[in-house]
Coordinates of N, CA, C and O in Angstrom, one line a residue:
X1 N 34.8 -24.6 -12.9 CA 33.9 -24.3 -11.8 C 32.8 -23.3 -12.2 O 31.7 -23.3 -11.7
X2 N 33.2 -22.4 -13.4 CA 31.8 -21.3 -13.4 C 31.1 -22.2 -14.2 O 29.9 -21.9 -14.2
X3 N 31.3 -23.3 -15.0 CA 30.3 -24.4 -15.4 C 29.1 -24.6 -13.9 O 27.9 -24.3 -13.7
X4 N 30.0 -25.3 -13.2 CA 29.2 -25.8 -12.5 C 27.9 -24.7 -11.5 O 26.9 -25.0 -11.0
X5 N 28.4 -23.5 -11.5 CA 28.0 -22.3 -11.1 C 26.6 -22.1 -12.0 O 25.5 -21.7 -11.7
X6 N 27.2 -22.5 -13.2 CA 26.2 -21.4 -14.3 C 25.1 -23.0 -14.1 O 23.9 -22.7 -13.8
X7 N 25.3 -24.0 -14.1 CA 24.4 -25.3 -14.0 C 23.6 -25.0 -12.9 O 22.4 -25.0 -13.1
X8 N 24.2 -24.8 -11.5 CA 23.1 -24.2 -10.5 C 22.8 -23.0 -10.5 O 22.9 -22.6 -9.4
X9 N 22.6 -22.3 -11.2 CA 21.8 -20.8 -11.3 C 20.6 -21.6 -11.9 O 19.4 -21.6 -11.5
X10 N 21.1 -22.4 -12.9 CA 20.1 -22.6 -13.7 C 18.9 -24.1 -13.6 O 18.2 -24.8 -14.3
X11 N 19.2 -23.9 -12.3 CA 19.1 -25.1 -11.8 C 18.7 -26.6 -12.7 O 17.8 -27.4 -12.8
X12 N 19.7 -26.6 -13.2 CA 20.0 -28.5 -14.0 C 20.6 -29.1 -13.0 O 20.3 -30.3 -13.1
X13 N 21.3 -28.7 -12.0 CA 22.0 -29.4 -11.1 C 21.9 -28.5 -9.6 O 22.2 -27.3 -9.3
X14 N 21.3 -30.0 -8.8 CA 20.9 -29.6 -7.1 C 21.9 -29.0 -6.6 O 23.0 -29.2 -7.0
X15 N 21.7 -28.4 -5.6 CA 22.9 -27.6 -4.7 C 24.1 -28.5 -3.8 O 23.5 -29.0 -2.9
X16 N 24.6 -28.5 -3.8 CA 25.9 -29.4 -3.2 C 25.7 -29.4 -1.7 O 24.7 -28.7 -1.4
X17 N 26.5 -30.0 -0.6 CA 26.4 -29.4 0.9 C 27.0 -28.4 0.8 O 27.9 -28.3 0.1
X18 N 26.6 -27.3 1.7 CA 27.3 -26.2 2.1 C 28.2 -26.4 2.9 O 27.9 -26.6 4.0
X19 N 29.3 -26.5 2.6 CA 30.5 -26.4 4.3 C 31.2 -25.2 4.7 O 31.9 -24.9 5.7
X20 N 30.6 -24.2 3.1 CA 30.9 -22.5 3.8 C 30.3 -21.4 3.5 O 29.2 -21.7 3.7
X21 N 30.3 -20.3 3.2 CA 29.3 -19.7 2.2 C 29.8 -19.9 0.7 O 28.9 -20.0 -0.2
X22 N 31.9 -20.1 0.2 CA 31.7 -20.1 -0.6 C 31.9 -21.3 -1.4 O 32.2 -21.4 -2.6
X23 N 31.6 -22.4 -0.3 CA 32.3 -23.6 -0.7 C 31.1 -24.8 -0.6 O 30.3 -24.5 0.1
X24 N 30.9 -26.0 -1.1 CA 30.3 -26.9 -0.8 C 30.9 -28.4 -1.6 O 31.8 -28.5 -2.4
X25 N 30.1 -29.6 -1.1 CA 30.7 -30.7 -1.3 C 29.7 -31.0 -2.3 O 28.6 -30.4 -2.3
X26 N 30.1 -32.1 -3.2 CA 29.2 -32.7 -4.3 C 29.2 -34.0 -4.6 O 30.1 -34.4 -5.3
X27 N 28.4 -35.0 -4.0 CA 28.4 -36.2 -4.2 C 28.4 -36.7 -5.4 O 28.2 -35.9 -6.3
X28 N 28.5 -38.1 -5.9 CA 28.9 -39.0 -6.7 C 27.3 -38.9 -7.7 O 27.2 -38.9 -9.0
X29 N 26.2 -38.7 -6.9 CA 25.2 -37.9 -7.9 C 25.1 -36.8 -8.4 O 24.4 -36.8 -9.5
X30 N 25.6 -35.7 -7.9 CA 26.1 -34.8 -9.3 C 26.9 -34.8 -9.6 O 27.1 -33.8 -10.3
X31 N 28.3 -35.7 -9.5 CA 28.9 -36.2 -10.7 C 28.3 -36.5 -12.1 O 28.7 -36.1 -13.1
X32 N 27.4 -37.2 -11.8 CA 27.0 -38.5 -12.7 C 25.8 -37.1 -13.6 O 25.7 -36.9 -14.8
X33 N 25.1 -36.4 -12.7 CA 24.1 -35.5 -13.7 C 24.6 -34.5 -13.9 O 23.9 -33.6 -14.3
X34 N 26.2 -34.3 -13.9 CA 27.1 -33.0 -14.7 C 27.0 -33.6 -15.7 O 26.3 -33.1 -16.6
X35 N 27.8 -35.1 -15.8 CA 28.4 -36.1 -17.1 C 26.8 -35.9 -18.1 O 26.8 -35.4 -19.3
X36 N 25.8 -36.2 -17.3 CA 24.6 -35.9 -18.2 C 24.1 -34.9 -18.8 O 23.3 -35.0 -19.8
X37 N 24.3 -33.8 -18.3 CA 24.1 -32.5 -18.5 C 25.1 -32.1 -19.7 O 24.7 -31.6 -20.8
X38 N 26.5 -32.4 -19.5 CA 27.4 -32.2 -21.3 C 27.0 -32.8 -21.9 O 26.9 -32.5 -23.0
X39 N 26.5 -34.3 -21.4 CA 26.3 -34.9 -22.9 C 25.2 -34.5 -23.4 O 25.2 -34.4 -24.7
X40 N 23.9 -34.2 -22.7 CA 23.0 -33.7 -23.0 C 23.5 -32.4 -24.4 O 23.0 -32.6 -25.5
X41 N 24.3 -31.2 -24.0 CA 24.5 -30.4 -24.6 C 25.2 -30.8 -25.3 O 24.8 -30.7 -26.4
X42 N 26.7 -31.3 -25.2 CA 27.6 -31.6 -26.0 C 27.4 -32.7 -27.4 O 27.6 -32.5 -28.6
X43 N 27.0 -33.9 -26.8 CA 26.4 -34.9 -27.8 C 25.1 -34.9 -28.5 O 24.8 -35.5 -29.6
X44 N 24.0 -33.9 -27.3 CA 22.6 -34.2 -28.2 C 22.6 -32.7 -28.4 O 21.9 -32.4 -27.4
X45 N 22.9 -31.7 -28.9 CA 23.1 -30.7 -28.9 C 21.9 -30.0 -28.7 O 21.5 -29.3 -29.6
X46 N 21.0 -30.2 -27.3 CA 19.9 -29.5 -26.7 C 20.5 -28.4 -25.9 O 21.6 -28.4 -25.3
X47 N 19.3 -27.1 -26.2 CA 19.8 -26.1 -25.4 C 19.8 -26.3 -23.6 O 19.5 -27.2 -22.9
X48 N 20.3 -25.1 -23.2 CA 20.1 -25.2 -21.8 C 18.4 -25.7 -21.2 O 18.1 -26.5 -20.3
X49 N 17.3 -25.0 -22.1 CA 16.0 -25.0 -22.1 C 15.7 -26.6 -21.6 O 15.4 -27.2 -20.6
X50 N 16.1 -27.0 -23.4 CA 15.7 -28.4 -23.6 C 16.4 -29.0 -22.7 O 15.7 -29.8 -22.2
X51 N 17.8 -29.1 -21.9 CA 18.0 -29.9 -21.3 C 16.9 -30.3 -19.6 O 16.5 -31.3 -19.0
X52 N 16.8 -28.9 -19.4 CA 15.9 -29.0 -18.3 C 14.6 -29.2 -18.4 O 13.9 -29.1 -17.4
X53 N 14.0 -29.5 -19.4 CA 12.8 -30.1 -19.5 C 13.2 -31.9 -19.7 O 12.4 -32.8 -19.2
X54 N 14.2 -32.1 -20.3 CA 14.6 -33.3 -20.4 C 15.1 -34.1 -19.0 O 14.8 -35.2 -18.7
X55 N 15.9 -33.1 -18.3 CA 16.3 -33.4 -16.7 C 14.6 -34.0 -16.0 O 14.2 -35.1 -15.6
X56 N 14.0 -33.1 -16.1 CA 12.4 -33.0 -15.8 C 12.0 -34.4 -15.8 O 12.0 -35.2 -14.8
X57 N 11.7 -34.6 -16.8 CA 11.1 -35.8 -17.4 C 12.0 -37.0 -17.0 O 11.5 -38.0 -16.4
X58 N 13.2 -36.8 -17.3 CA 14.1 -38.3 -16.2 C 13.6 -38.6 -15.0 O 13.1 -39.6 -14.5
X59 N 13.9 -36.9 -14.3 CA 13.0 -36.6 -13.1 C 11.7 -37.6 -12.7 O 11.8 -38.6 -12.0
X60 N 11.0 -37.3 -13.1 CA 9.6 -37.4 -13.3 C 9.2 -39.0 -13.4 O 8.2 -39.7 -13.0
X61 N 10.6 -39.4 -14.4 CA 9.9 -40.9 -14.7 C 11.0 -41.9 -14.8 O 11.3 -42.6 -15.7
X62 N 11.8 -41.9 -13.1 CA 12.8 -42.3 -12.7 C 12.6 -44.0 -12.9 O 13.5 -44.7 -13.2
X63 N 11.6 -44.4 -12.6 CA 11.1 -45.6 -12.2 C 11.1 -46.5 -13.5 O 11.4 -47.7 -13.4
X64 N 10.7 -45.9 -14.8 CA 10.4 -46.6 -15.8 C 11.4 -45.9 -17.1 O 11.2 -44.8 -17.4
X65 N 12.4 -47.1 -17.7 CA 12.9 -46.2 -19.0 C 12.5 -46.2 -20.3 O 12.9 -45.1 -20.8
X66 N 11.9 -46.9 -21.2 CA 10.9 -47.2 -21.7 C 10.4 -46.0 -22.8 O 10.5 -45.6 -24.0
X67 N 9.6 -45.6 -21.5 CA 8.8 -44.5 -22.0 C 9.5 -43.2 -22.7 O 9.4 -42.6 -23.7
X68 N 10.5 -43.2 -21.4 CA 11.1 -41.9 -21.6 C 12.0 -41.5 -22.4 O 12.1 -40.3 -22.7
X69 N 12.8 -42.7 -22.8 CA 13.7 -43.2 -24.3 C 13.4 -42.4 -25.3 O 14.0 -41.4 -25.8
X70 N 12.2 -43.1 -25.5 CA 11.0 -43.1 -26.9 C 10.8 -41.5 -26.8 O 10.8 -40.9 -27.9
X71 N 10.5 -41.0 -25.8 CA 10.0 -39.3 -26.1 C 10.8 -38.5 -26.1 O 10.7 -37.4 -26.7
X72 N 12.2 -39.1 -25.3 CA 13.7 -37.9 -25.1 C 14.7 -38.7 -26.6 O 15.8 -39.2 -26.5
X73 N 14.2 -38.6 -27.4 CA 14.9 -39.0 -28.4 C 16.0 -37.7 -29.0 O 15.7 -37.2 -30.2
X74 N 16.8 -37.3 -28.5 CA 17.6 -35.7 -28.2 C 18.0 -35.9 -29.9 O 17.6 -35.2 -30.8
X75 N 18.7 -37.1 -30.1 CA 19.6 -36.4 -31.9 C 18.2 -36.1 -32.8 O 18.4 -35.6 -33.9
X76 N 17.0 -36.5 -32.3 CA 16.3 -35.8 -33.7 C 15.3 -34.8 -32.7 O 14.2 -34.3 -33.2
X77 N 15.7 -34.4 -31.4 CA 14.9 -33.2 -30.8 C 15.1 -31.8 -31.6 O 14.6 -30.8 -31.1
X78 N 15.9 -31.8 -32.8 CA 16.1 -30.1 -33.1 C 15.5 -30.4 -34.2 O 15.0 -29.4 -34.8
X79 N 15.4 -31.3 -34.7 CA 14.6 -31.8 -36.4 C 12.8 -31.8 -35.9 O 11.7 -31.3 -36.4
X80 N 13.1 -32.3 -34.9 CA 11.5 -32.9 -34.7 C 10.6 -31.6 -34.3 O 9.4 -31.5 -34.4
X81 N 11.6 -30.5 -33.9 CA 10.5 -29.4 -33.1 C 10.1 -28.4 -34.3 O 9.5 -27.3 -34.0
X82 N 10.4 -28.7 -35.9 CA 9.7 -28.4 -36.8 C 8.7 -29.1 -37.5 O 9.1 -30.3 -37.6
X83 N 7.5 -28.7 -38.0 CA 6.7 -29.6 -38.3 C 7.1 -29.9 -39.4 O 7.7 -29.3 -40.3
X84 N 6.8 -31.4 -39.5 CA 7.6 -32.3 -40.8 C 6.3 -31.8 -42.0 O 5.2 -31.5 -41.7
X85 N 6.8 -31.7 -43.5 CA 6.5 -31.8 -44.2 C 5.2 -32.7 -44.6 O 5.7 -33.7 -45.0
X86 N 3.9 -32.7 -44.7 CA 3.1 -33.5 -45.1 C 3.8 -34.4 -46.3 O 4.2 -35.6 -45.9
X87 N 3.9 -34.2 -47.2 CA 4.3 -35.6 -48.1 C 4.8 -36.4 -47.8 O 4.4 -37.6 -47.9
X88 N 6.7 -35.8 -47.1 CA 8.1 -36.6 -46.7 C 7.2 -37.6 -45.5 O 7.1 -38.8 -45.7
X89 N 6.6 -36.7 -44.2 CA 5.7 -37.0 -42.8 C 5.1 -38.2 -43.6 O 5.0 -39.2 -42.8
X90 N 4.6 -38.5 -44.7 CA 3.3 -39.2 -45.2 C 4.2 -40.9 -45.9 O 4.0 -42.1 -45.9
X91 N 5.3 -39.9 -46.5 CA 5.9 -41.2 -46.7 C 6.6 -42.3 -46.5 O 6.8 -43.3 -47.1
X92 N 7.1 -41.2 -44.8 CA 8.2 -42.0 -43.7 C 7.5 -43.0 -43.0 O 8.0 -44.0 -42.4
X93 N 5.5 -42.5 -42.9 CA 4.8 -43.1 -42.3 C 4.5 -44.5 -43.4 O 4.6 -45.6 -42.9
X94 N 4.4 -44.4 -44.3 CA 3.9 -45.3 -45.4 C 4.9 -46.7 -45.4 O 4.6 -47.9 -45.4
X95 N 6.1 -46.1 -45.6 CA 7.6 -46.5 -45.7 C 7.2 -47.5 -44.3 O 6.6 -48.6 -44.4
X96 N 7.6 -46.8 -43.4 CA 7.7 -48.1 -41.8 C 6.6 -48.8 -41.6 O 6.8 -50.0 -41.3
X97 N 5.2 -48.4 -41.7 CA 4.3 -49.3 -41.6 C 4.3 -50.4 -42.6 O 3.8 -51.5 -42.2
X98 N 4.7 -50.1 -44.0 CA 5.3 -51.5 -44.5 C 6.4 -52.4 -44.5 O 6.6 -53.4 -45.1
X99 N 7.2 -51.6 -43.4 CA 7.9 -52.6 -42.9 C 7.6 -53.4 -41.8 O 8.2 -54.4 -41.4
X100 N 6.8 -53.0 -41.4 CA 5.9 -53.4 -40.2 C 6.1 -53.2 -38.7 O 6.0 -53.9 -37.7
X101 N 6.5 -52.0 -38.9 CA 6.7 -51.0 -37.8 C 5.3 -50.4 -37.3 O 4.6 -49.9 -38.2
X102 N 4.9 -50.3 -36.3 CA 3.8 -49.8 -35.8 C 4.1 -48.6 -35.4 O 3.6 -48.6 -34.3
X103 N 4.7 -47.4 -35.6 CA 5.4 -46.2 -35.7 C 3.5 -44.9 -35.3 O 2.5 -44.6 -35.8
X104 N 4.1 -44.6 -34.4 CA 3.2 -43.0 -34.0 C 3.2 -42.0 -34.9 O 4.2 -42.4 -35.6
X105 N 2.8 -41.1 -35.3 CA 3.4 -40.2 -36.4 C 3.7 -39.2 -35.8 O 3.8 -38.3 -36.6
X106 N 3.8 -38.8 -34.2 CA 4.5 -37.8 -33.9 C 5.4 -38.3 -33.1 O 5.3 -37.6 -32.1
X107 N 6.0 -38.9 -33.0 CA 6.8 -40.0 -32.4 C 8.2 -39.0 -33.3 O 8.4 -38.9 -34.5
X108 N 9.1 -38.3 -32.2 CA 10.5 -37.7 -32.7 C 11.2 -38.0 -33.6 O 11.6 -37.2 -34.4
X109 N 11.5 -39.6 -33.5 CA 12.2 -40.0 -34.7 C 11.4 -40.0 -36.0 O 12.1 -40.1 -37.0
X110 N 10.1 -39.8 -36.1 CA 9.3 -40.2 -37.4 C 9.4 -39.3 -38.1 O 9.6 -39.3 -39.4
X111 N 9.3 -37.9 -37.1 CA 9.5 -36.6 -37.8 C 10.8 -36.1 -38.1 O 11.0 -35.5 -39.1
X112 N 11.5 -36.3 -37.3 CA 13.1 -36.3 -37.8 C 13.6 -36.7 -39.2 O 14.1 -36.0 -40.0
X113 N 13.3 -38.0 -39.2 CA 13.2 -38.6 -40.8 C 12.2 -37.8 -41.5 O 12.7 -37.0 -42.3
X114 N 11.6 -37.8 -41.4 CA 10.4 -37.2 -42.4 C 11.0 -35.7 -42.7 O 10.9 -35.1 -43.8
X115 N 11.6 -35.1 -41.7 CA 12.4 -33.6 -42.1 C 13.6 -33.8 -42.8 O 14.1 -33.0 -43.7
X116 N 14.2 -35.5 -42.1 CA 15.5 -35.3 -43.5 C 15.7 -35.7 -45.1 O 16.4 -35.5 -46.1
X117 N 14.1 -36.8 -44.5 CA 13.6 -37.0 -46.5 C 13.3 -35.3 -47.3 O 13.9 -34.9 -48.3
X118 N 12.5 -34.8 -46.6 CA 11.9 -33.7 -47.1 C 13.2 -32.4 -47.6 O 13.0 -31.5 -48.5
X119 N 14.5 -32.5 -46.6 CA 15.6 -31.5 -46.7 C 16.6 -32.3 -47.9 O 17.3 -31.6 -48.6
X120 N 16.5 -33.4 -48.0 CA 17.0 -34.1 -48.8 C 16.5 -33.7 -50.3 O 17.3 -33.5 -51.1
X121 N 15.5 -33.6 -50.6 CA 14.6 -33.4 -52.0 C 14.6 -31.8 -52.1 O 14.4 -31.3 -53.2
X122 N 14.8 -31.1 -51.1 CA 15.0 -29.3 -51.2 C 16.5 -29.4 -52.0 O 16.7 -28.6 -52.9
X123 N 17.5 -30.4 -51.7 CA 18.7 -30.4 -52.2 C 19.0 -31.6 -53.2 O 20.1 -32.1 -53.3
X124 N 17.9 -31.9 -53.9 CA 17.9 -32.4 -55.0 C 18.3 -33.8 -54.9 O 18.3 -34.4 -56.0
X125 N 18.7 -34.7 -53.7 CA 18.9 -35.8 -53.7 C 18.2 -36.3 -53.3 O 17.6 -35.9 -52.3
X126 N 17.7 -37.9 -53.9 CA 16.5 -39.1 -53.9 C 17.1 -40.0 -52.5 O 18.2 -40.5 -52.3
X127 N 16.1 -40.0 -51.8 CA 15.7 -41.1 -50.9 C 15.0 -42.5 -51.2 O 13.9 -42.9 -50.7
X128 N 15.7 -43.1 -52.1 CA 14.8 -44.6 -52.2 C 14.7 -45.1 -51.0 O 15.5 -44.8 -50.0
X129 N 13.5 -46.0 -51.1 CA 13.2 -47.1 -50.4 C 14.1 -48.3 -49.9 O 14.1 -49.0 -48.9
X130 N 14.8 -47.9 -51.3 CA 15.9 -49.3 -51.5 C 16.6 -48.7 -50.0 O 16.6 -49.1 -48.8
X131 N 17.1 -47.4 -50.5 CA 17.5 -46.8 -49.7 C 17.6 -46.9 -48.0 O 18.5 -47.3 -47.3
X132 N 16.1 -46.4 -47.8 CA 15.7 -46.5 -46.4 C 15.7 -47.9 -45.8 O 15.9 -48.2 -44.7
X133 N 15.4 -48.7 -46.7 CA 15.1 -50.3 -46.2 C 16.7 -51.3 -45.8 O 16.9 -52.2 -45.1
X134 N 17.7 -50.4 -46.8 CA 19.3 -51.2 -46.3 C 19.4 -50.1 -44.6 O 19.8 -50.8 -43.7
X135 N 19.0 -49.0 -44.4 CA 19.6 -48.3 -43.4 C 18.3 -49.1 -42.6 O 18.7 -49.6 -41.6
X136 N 17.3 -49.2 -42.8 CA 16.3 -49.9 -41.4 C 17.0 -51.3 -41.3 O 17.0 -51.7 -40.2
X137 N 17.5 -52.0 -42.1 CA 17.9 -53.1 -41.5 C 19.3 -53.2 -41.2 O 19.8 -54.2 -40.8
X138 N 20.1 -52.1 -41.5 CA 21.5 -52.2 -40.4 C 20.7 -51.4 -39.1 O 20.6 -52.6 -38.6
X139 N 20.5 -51.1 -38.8 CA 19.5 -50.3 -37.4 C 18.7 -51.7 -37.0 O 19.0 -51.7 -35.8
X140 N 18.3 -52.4 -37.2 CA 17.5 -54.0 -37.3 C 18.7 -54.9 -36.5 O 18.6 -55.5 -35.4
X141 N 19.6 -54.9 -37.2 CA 21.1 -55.8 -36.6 C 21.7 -55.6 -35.7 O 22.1 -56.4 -35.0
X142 N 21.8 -54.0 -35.5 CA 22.3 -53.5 -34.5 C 21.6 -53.4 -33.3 O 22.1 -53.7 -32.2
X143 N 20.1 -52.9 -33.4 CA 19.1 -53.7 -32.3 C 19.7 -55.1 -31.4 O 19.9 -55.5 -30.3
X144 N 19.8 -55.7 -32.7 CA 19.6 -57.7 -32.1 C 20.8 -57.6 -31.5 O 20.7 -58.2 -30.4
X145 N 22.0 -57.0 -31.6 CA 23.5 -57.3 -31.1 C 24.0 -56.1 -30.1 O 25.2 -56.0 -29.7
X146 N 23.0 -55.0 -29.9 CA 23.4 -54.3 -29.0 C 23.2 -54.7 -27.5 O 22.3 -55.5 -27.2
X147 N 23.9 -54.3 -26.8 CA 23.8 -54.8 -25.1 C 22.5 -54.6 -24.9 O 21.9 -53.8 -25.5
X148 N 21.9 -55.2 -24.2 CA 20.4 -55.2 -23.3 C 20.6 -53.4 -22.6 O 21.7 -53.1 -22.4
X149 N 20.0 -52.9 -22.4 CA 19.5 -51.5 -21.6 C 19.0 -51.3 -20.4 O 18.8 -50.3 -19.8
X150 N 18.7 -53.0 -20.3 CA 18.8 -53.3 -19.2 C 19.0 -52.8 -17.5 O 19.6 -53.4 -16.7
X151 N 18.2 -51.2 -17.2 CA 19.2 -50.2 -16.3 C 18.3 -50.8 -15.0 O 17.9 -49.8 -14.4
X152 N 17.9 -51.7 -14.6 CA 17.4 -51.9 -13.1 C 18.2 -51.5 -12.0 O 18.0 -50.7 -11.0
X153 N 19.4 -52.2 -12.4 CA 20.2 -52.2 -11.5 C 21.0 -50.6 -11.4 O 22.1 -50.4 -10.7
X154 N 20.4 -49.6 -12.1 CA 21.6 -48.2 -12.1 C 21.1 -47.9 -11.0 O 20.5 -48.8 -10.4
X155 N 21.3 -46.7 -10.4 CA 20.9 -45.6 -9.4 C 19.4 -44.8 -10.1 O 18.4 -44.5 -9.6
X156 N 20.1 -44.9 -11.6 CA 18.7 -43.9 -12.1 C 18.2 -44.9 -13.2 O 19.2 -45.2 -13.8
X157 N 17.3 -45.3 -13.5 CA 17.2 -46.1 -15.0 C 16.8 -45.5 -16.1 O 16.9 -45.9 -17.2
X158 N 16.4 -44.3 -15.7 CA 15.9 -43.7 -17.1 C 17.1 -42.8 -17.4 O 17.5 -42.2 -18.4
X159 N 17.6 -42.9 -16.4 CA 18.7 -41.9 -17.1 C 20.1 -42.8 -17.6 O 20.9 -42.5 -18.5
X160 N 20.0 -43.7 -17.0 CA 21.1 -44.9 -17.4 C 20.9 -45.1 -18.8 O 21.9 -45.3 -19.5
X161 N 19.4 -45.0 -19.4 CA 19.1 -45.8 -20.5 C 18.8 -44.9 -21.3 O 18.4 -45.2 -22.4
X162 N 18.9 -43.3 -21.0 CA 19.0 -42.4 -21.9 C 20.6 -42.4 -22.5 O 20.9 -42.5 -23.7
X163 N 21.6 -42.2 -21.1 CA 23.0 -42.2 -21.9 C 23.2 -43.2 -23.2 O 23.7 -43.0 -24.3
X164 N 22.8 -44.0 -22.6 CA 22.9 -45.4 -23.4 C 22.6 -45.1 -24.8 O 23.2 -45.5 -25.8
X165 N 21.7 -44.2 -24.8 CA 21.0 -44.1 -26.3 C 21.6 -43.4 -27.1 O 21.8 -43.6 -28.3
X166 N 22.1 -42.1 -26.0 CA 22.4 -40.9 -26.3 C 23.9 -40.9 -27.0 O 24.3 -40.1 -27.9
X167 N 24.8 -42.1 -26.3 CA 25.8 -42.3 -27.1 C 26.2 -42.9 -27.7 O 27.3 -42.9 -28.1
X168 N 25.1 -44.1 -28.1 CA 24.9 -45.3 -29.2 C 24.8 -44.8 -30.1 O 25.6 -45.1 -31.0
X169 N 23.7 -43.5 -30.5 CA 23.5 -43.0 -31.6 C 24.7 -42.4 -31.8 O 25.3 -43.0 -32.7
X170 N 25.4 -41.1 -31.1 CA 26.9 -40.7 -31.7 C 27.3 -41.5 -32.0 O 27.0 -41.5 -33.2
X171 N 27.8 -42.5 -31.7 CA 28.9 -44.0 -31.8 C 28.1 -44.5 -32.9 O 28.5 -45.7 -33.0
X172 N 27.1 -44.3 -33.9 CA 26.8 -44.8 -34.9 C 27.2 -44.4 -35.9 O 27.9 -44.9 -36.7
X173 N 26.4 -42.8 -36.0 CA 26.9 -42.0 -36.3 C 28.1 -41.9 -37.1 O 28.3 -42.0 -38.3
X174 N 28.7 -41.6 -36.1 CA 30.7 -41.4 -36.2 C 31.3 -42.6 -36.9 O 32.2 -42.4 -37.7
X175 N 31.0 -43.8 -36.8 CA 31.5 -44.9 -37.5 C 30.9 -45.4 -38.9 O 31.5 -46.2 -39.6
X176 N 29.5 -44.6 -39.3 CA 29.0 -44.7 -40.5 C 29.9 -43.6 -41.0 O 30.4 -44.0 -42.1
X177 N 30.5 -42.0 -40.6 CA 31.1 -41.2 -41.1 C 32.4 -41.8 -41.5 O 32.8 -41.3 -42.5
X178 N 33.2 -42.7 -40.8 CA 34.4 -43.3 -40.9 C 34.6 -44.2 -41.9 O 35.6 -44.5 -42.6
X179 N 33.2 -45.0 -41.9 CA 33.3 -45.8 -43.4 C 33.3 -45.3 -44.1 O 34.2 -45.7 -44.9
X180 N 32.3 -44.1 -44.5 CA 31.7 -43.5 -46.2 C 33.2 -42.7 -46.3 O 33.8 -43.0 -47.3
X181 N 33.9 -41.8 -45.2 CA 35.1 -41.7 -45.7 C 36.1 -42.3 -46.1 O 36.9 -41.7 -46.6
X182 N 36.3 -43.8 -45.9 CA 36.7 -44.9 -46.3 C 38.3 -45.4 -45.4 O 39.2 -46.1 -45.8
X183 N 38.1 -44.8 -44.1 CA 38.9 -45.2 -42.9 C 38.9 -46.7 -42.6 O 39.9 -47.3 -42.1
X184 N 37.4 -47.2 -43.1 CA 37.9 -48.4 -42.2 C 37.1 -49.3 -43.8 O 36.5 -50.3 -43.7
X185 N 37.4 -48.6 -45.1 CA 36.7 -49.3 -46.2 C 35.8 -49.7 -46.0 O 35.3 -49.6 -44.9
X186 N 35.3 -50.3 -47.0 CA 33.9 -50.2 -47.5 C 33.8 -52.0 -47.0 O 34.6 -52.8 -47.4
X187 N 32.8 -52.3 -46.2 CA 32.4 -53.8 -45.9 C 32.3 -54.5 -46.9 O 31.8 -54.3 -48.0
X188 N 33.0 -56.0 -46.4 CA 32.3 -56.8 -47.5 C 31.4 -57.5 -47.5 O 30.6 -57.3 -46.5
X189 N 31.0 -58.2 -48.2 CA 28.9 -58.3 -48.7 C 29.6 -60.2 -47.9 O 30.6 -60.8 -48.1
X190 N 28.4 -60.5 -47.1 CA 28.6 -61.5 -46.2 C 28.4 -62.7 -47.4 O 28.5 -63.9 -47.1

């Protein structure tokens, strides 16, 4: 309960009905934008700040998800709010546009990468191409075979199709960590 307290001080989350001074009821929509609000914090590990500018922007652009995907890209929001490195920035750009990615160069994820080529070479380990080009094309596969995002039909779509992202990425994540530790061994070559 002082969760939910500290969420409306801070207002991430609307006020409930009153049914007393110290009591109120909470519908099935702030259910659903508590669930988003941890994951927000818990899975994309944005502060209170970033979550309410992120709430904002769902807010804001309820109608279309799309857009808002591409700009709330939360796992590389704490990478991205440093400026990437010109060379790594120069090469992540170089890198996708030959793969023929039409890629922004401030586009969150570009700088994200480009901060973890560049943190990568601070700690002495090489980022081949070879490299980047096997992980663009498991990210490529997983594109083609992931569920549609499809959120018309939610209550919220941009927020439907943020979760969506928000815990695809963990759930990638976590199962590339399970392989390299070798839980579920190493794949075999098709």
């Amino acid at each position: 309960m002082a969760t939910i307290k500290y969420y409306l001080r801070e207002r991430l989350l609307p006020p409930g009905e009153r049914t007393s001074p110290n009591q109120a009821i909470y519908s099935p929509d702030h259910v659903q934008r508590l669930h988003l609000i941890r994951a927000l914090t818990e899975l994309g590990g944005l502060s209170i700040a970033e979550v309410r500018a992120a709430l904002h922007a769902i807010d804001q652009r309820s109608k279309t998800s799309c857009g808002v995907v591409n700009q709330l890209d939360f796992l590389a929001a704490a990478s991205a709010r440093i400026q990437p490195d010109a060379a790594a920035h120069g090469y992540v750009l170089g890198f996708l546009r030959h793969e023929g990615d039409p890629v922004q160069p401030q586009d969150p994820p570009v700088r994200a990468l480009a901060n973890a080529i560049a943190l990568a070479e601070k700690f002495g380990l090489t980022t081949s191409v070879d490299l980047l080009r096997h992980h663009l094309r498991a990210c490529q596969v997983i594109a083609q075979v992931e569920p549609s995002q499809d959120s018309r039909n939610a209550a919220n779509p941009v927020e439907h199709a943020v979760m969506h992202n928000l815990v695809s990425d963990v759930a990638l994540l976590a199962l590339k960590r399970i392989v390299v530790n070798g839980s579920l061994g190493r794949p075999t070559k098709p």
